[in-house]
Amino acid sequence: MFWLEASVQWLHILFAIFWFGSTLFTDFVLMPAVMGMSPTGQRELGQRIGPITARLEPRAAVATIVLGALRGTVFGPVQSLSALVGTAYGLTWLVSLLLAVGLFAFGEWVLTPAVARIPRTATPEEQAGLIGQVRRFTLVQLAAFLLILVAMVAMHYEG
């Protein structure tokens, strides 16, 4: 059972690094580079990386969430409703889970559709406006990740 628990923990961390790392890369490397490109270059880059991101990032997110749920329940202290709502660990774990699910939903229903609209914009001005909106969305995503990270650290001390 130890190896299964350890595998769940490490895979949870690995997929979370990919998911969170994608946002960090987007916010601090990709978006500044894209903002300095021509509208044609922006469109071409978006058409190349958009489908890859849309395929990989949601999978990493789902894996992170499912493995985190297993880590807290099957392999963790959240074994009952009273452990969930009656302990600091349980409440922090629940907040983290809800933030992660909300973050996934935000990515799927808000961010990804906005990115998909970029190649279909009619003018460079519309494209620039939509890229600016995507940039703001990724910053919201980053803030949510930071809240989850704070909760993960807090759980370490609560459990």
PDB file of C-alpha atoms in Angstrom:
ATOM      1  CA  MET A   1       0.000   0.000   0.000  1.00  0.00           C
ATOM      2  CA  PHE A   2       2.926   2.358   0.666  1.00  0.00           C
ATOM      3  CA  TRP A   3       4.006   2.263  -3.000  1.00  0.00           C
ATOM      4  CA  LEU A   4       0.507   2.995  -4.205  1.00  0.00           C
ATOM      5  CA  GLU A   5       0.176   5.938  -1.807  1.00  0.00           C
ATOM      6  CA  ALA A   6       3.620   7.238  -2.766  1.00  0.00           C
ATOM      7  CA  SER A   7       2.769   6.887  -6.465  1.00  0.00           C
ATOM      8  CA  VAL A   8      -0.481   8.810  -6.021  1.00  0.00           C
ATOM      9  CA  GLN A   9       1.353  11.566  -4.133  1.00  0.00           C
ATOM     10  CA  TRP A  10       4.146  11.942  -6.673  1.00  0.00           C
ATOM     11  CA  LEU A  11       1.848  11.775  -9.687  1.00  0.00           C
ATOM     12  CA  HIS A  12      -0.367  14.403  -8.047  1.00  0.00           C
ATOM     13  CA  ILE A  13       2.670  16.649  -7.617  1.00  0.00           C
ATOM     14  CA  LEU A  14       3.954  15.955 -11.151  1.00  0.00           C
ATOM     15  CA  PHE A  15       0.652  16.789 -12.835  1.00  0.00           C
ATOM     16  CA  ALA A  16       0.196  19.844 -10.600  1.00  0.00           C
ATOM     17  CA  ILE A  17       3.649  21.092 -11.588  1.00  0.00           C
ATOM     18  CA  PHE A  18       2.703  20.721 -15.250  1.00  0.00           C
ATOM     19  CA  TRP A  19      -0.637  22.504 -14.778  1.00  0.00           C
ATOM     20  CA  PHE A  20       0.727  25.334 -12.615  1.00  0.00           C
ATOM     21  CA  GLY A  21       3.949  25.518 -14.628  1.00  0.00           C
ATOM     22  CA  SER A  22       1.980  25.988 -17.833  1.00  0.00           C
ATOM     23  CA  THR A  23       0.345  29.055 -16.319  1.00  0.00           C
ATOM     24  CA  LEU A  24       3.645  30.443 -15.057  1.00  0.00           C
ATOM     25  CA  PHE A  25       5.241  29.926 -18.471  1.00  0.00           C
ATOM     26  CA  THR A  26       2.272  31.534 -20.206  1.00  0.00           C
ATOM     27  CA  ASP A  27       2.205  34.567 -17.889  1.00  0.00           C
ATOM     28  CA  PHE A  28       5.904  35.319 -17.688  1.00  0.00           C
ATOM     29  CA  VAL A  29       7.385  34.014 -20.957  1.00  0.00           C
ATOM     30  CA  LEU A  30       4.809  33.348 -23.653  1.00  0.00           C
ATOM     31  CA  MET A  31       2.465  36.333 -23.244  1.00  0.00           C
ATOM     32  CA  PRO A  32       5.244  38.977 -23.152  1.00  0.00           C
ATOM     33  CA  ALA A  33       6.759  37.389 -26.270  1.00  0.00           C
ATOM     34  CA  VAL A  34       3.400  37.206 -28.051  1.00  0.00           C
ATOM     35  CA  MET A  35       2.600  40.831 -27.228  1.00  0.00           C
ATOM     36  CA  GLY A  36       5.727  41.866 -29.129  1.00  0.00           C
ATOM     37  CA  MET A  37       4.888  39.878 -32.267  1.00  0.00           C
ATOM     38  CA  SER A  38       3.064  40.998 -35.371  1.00  0.00           C
ATOM     39  CA  PRO A  39      -0.634  40.099 -35.579  1.00  0.00           C
ATOM     40  CA  THR A  40       0.179  37.509 -38.256  1.00  0.00           C
ATOM     41  CA  GLY A  41       2.876  35.958 -36.065  1.00  0.00           C
ATOM     42  CA  GLN A  42       0.544  35.939 -33.072  1.00  0.00           C
ATOM     43  CA  ARG A  43      -2.123  34.172 -35.084  1.00  0.00           C
ATOM     44  CA  GLU A  44       0.313  31.588 -36.445  1.00  0.00           C
ATOM     45  CA  LEU A  45       1.780  30.852 -33.021  1.00  0.00           C
ATOM     46  CA  GLY A  46      -1.694  30.554 -31.508  1.00  0.00           C
ATOM     47  CA  GLN A  47      -2.765  28.109 -34.197  1.00  0.00           C
ATOM     48  CA  ARG A  48       0.270  25.952 -33.469  1.00  0.00           C
ATOM     49  CA  ILE A  49       0.276  25.905 -29.675  1.00  0.00           C
ATOM     50  CA  GLY A  50      -3.447  26.306 -29.000  1.00  0.00           C
ATOM     51  CA  PRO A  51      -4.452  22.740 -29.902  1.00  0.00           C
ATOM     52  CA  ILE A  52      -1.523  21.265 -27.969  1.00  0.00           C
ATOM     53  CA  THR A  53      -2.351  23.273 -24.857  1.00  0.00           C
ATOM     54  CA  ALA A  54      -6.066  22.514 -25.180  1.00  0.00           C
ATOM     55  CA  ARG A  55      -5.251  18.802 -25.279  1.00  0.00           C
ATOM     56  CA  LEU A  56      -2.597  18.527 -22.547  1.00  0.00           C
ATOM     57  CA  GLU A  57      -3.481  21.084 -19.897  1.00  0.00           C
ATOM     58  CA  PRO A  58      -7.003  19.786 -19.140  1.00  0.00           C
ATOM     59  CA  ARG A  59      -5.634  16.254 -18.800  1.00  0.00           C
ATOM     60  CA  ALA A  60      -3.014  17.427 -16.329  1.00  0.00           C
ATOM     61  CA  ALA A  61      -5.701  19.362 -14.445  1.00  0.00           C
ATOM     62  CA  VAL A  62      -8.061  16.386 -14.193  1.00  0.00           C
ATOM     63  CA  ALA A  63      -5.213  14.105 -13.116  1.00  0.00           C
ATOM     64  CA  THR A  64      -4.159  16.641 -10.465  1.00  0.00           C
ATOM     65  CA  ILE A  65      -7.700  16.942  -9.113  1.00  0.00           C
ATOM     66  CA  VAL A  66      -8.462  13.211  -9.083  1.00  0.00           C
ATOM     67  CA  LEU A  67      -5.120  12.315  -7.521  1.00  0.00           C
ATOM     68  CA  GLY A  68      -5.509  15.111  -4.959  1.00  0.00           C
ATOM     69  CA  ALA A  69      -8.958  13.790  -4.062  1.00  0.00           C
ATOM     70  CA  LEU A  70      -7.487  10.305  -3.614  1.00  0.00           C
ATOM     71  CA  ARG A  71      -4.571  11.726  -1.629  1.00  0.00           C
ATOM     72  CA  GLY A  72      -6.889  13.462   0.821  1.00  0.00           C
ATOM     73  CA  THR A  73      -9.478  10.709   1.202  1.00  0.00           C
ATOM     74  CA  VAL A  74      -8.363   7.174   0.383  1.00  0.00           C
ATOM     75  CA  PHE A  75      -4.745   7.857   1.385  1.00  0.00           C
ATOM     76  CA  GLY A  76      -5.342  10.734   3.777  1.00  0.00           C
ATOM     77  CA  PRO A  77      -7.172  11.894   6.869  1.00  0.00           C
ATOM     78  CA  VAL A  78     -10.453  12.911   5.210  1.00  0.00           C
ATOM     79  CA  GLN A  79     -12.229   9.616   5.894  1.00  0.00           C
ATOM     80  CA  SER A  80     -15.585  11.010   7.071  1.00  0.00           C
ATOM     81  CA  LEU A  81     -17.813  14.051   6.856  1.00  0.00           C
ATOM     82  CA  SER A  82     -16.720  15.089  10.335  1.00  0.00           C
ATOM     83  CA  ALA A  83     -13.067  14.923   9.255  1.00  0.00           C
ATOM     84  CA  LEU A  84     -13.955  17.026   6.216  1.00  0.00           C
ATOM     85  CA  VAL A  85     -15.844  19.837   7.939  1.00  0.00           C
ATOM     86  CA  GLY A  86     -14.690  19.402  11.516  1.00  0.00           C
ATOM     87  CA  THR A  87     -10.925  19.678  11.118  1.00  0.00           C
ATOM     88  CA  ALA A  88      -8.624  22.400   9.854  1.00  0.00           C
ATOM     89  CA  TYR A  89      -7.050  19.898   7.441  1.00  0.00           C
ATOM     90  CA  GLY A  90     -10.423  18.801   6.082  1.00  0.00           C
ATOM     91  CA  LEU A  91     -11.638  22.348   5.532  1.00  0.00           C
ATOM     92  CA  THR A  92      -8.369  23.403   3.896  1.00  0.00           C
ATOM     93  CA  TRP A  93      -8.466  20.293   1.707  1.00  0.00           C
ATOM     94  CA  LEU A  94     -12.074  21.044   0.707  1.00  0.00           C
ATOM     95  CA  VAL A  95     -11.247  24.665  -0.149  1.00  0.00           C
ATOM     96  CA  SER A  96      -8.298  23.452  -2.234  1.00  0.00           C
ATOM     97  CA  LEU A  97     -10.454  20.927  -4.046  1.00  0.00           C
ATOM     98  CA  LEU A  98     -13.151  23.490  -4.791  1.00  0.00           C
ATOM     99  CA  LEU A  99     -10.571  26.021  -5.996  1.00  0.00           C
ATOM    100  CA  ALA A 100      -8.981  23.415  -8.260  1.00  0.00           C
ATOM    101  CA  VAL A 101     -12.329  22.350  -9.724  1.00  0.00           C
ATOM    102  CA  GLY A 102     -13.268  26.005 -10.209  1.00  0.00           C
ATOM    103  CA  LEU A 103      -9.926  26.689 -11.839  1.00  0.00           C
ATOM    104  CA  PHE A 104     -10.418  23.757 -14.195  1.00  0.00           C
ATOM    105  CA  ALA A 105     -13.916  24.988 -15.085  1.00  0.00           C
ATOM    106  CA  PHE A 106     -12.598  28.535 -15.633  1.00  0.00           C
ATOM    107  CA  GLY A 107      -9.962  27.152 -17.991  1.00  0.00           C
ATOM    108  CA  GLU A 108     -12.424  25.050 -19.934  1.00  0.00           C
ATOM    109  CA  TRP A 109     -15.336  27.488 -20.164  1.00  0.00           C
ATOM    110  CA  VAL A 110     -13.623  30.888 -20.170  1.00  0.00           C
ATOM    111  CA  LEU A 111      -9.926  30.769 -21.019  1.00  0.00           C
ATOM    112  CA  THR A 112      -9.819  28.057 -23.702  1.00  0.00           C
ATOM    113  CA  PRO A 113     -12.750  29.509 -25.699  1.00  0.00           C
ATOM    114  CA  ALA A 114     -11.122  32.966 -25.574  1.00  0.00           C
ATOM    115  CA  VAL A 115      -7.860  31.535 -26.905  1.00  0.00           C
ATOM    116  CA  ALA A 116      -9.765  29.660 -29.638  1.00  0.00           C
ATOM    117  CA  ARG A 117     -11.378  32.935 -30.793  1.00  0.00           C
ATOM    118  CA  ILE A 118      -8.034  34.648 -31.440  1.00  0.00           C
ATOM    119  CA  PRO A 119      -7.430  33.177 -34.928  1.00  0.00           C
ATOM    120  CA  ARG A 120     -10.986  34.127 -35.950  1.00  0.00           C
ATOM    121  CA  THR A 121     -10.693  37.829 -35.117  1.00  0.00           C
ATOM    122  CA  ALA A 122     -11.373  40.151 -38.032  1.00  0.00           C
ATOM    123  CA  THR A 123      -8.896  42.944 -37.304  1.00  0.00           C
ATOM    124  CA  PRO A 124      -5.522  43.299 -35.606  1.00  0.00           C
ATOM    125  CA  GLU A 125      -7.182  45.573 -33.039  1.00  0.00           C
ATOM    126  CA  GLU A 126      -9.741  42.887 -32.133  1.00  0.00           C
ATOM    127  CA  GLN A 127      -6.941  40.351 -31.935  1.00  0.00           C
ATOM    128  CA  ALA A 128      -4.888  42.580 -29.633  1.00  0.00           C
ATOM    129  CA  GLY A 129      -7.920  43.154 -27.421  1.00  0.00           C
ATOM    130  CA  LEU A 130      -8.623  39.443 -27.164  1.00  0.00           C
ATOM    131  CA  ILE A 131      -4.970  38.658 -26.404  1.00  0.00           C
ATOM    132  CA  GLY A 132      -5.086  41.269 -23.642  1.00  0.00           C
ATOM    133  CA  GLN A 133      -8.209  39.602 -22.270  1.00  0.00           C
ATOM    134  CA  VAL A 134      -6.498  36.194 -22.359  1.00  0.00           C
ATOM    135  CA  ARG A 135      -3.561  37.725 -20.503  1.00  0.00           C
ATOM    136  CA  ARG A 136      -5.901  38.978 -17.763  1.00  0.00           C
ATOM    137  CA  PHE A 137      -7.559  35.545 -17.591  1.00  0.00           C
ATOM    138  CA  THR A 138      -4.191  33.846 -17.110  1.00  0.00           C
ATOM    139  CA  LEU A 139      -3.394  36.265 -14.285  1.00  0.00           C
ATOM    140  CA  VAL A 140      -6.682  35.304 -12.595  1.00  0.00           C
ATOM    141  CA  GLN A 141      -5.672  31.687 -13.080  1.00  0.00           C
ATOM    142  CA  LEU A 142      -2.295  32.409 -11.509  1.00  0.00           C
ATOM    143  CA  ALA A 143      -3.915  34.015  -8.472  1.00  0.00           C
ATOM    144  CA  ALA A 144      -6.092  30.926  -7.963  1.00  0.00           C
ATOM    145  CA  PHE A 145      -3.046  28.686  -8.224  1.00  0.00           C
ATOM    146  CA  LEU A 146      -1.290  30.745  -5.583  1.00  0.00           C
ATOM    147  CA  LEU A 147      -4.266  30.345  -3.242  1.00  0.00           C
ATOM    148  CA  ILE A 148      -4.180  26.586  -3.799  1.00  0.00           C
ATOM    149  CA  LEU A 149      -0.446  26.548  -3.130  1.00  0.00           C
ATOM    150  CA  VAL A 150      -0.961  28.407   0.157  1.00  0.00           C
ATOM    151  CA  ALA A 151      -3.606  25.849   1.125  1.00  0.00           C
ATOM    152  CA  MET A 152      -1.284  22.942   0.232  1.00  0.00           C
ATOM    153  CA  VAL A 153       1.414  24.336   2.493  1.00  0.00           C
ATOM    154  CA  ALA A 154      -1.108  24.967   5.270  1.00  0.00           C
ATOM    155  CA  MET A 155      -2.311  21.350   5.038  1.00  0.00           C
ATOM    156  CA  HIS A 156       1.217  20.162   5.630  1.00  0.00           C
ATOM    157  CA  TYR A 157       1.153  21.834   9.035  1.00  0.00           C
ATOM    158  CA  GLU A 158      -2.450  20.895   9.865  1.00  0.00           C
ATOM    159  CA  GLY A 159      -2.299  17.187   9.123  1.00  0.00           C
TER     160      GLY A 159
END
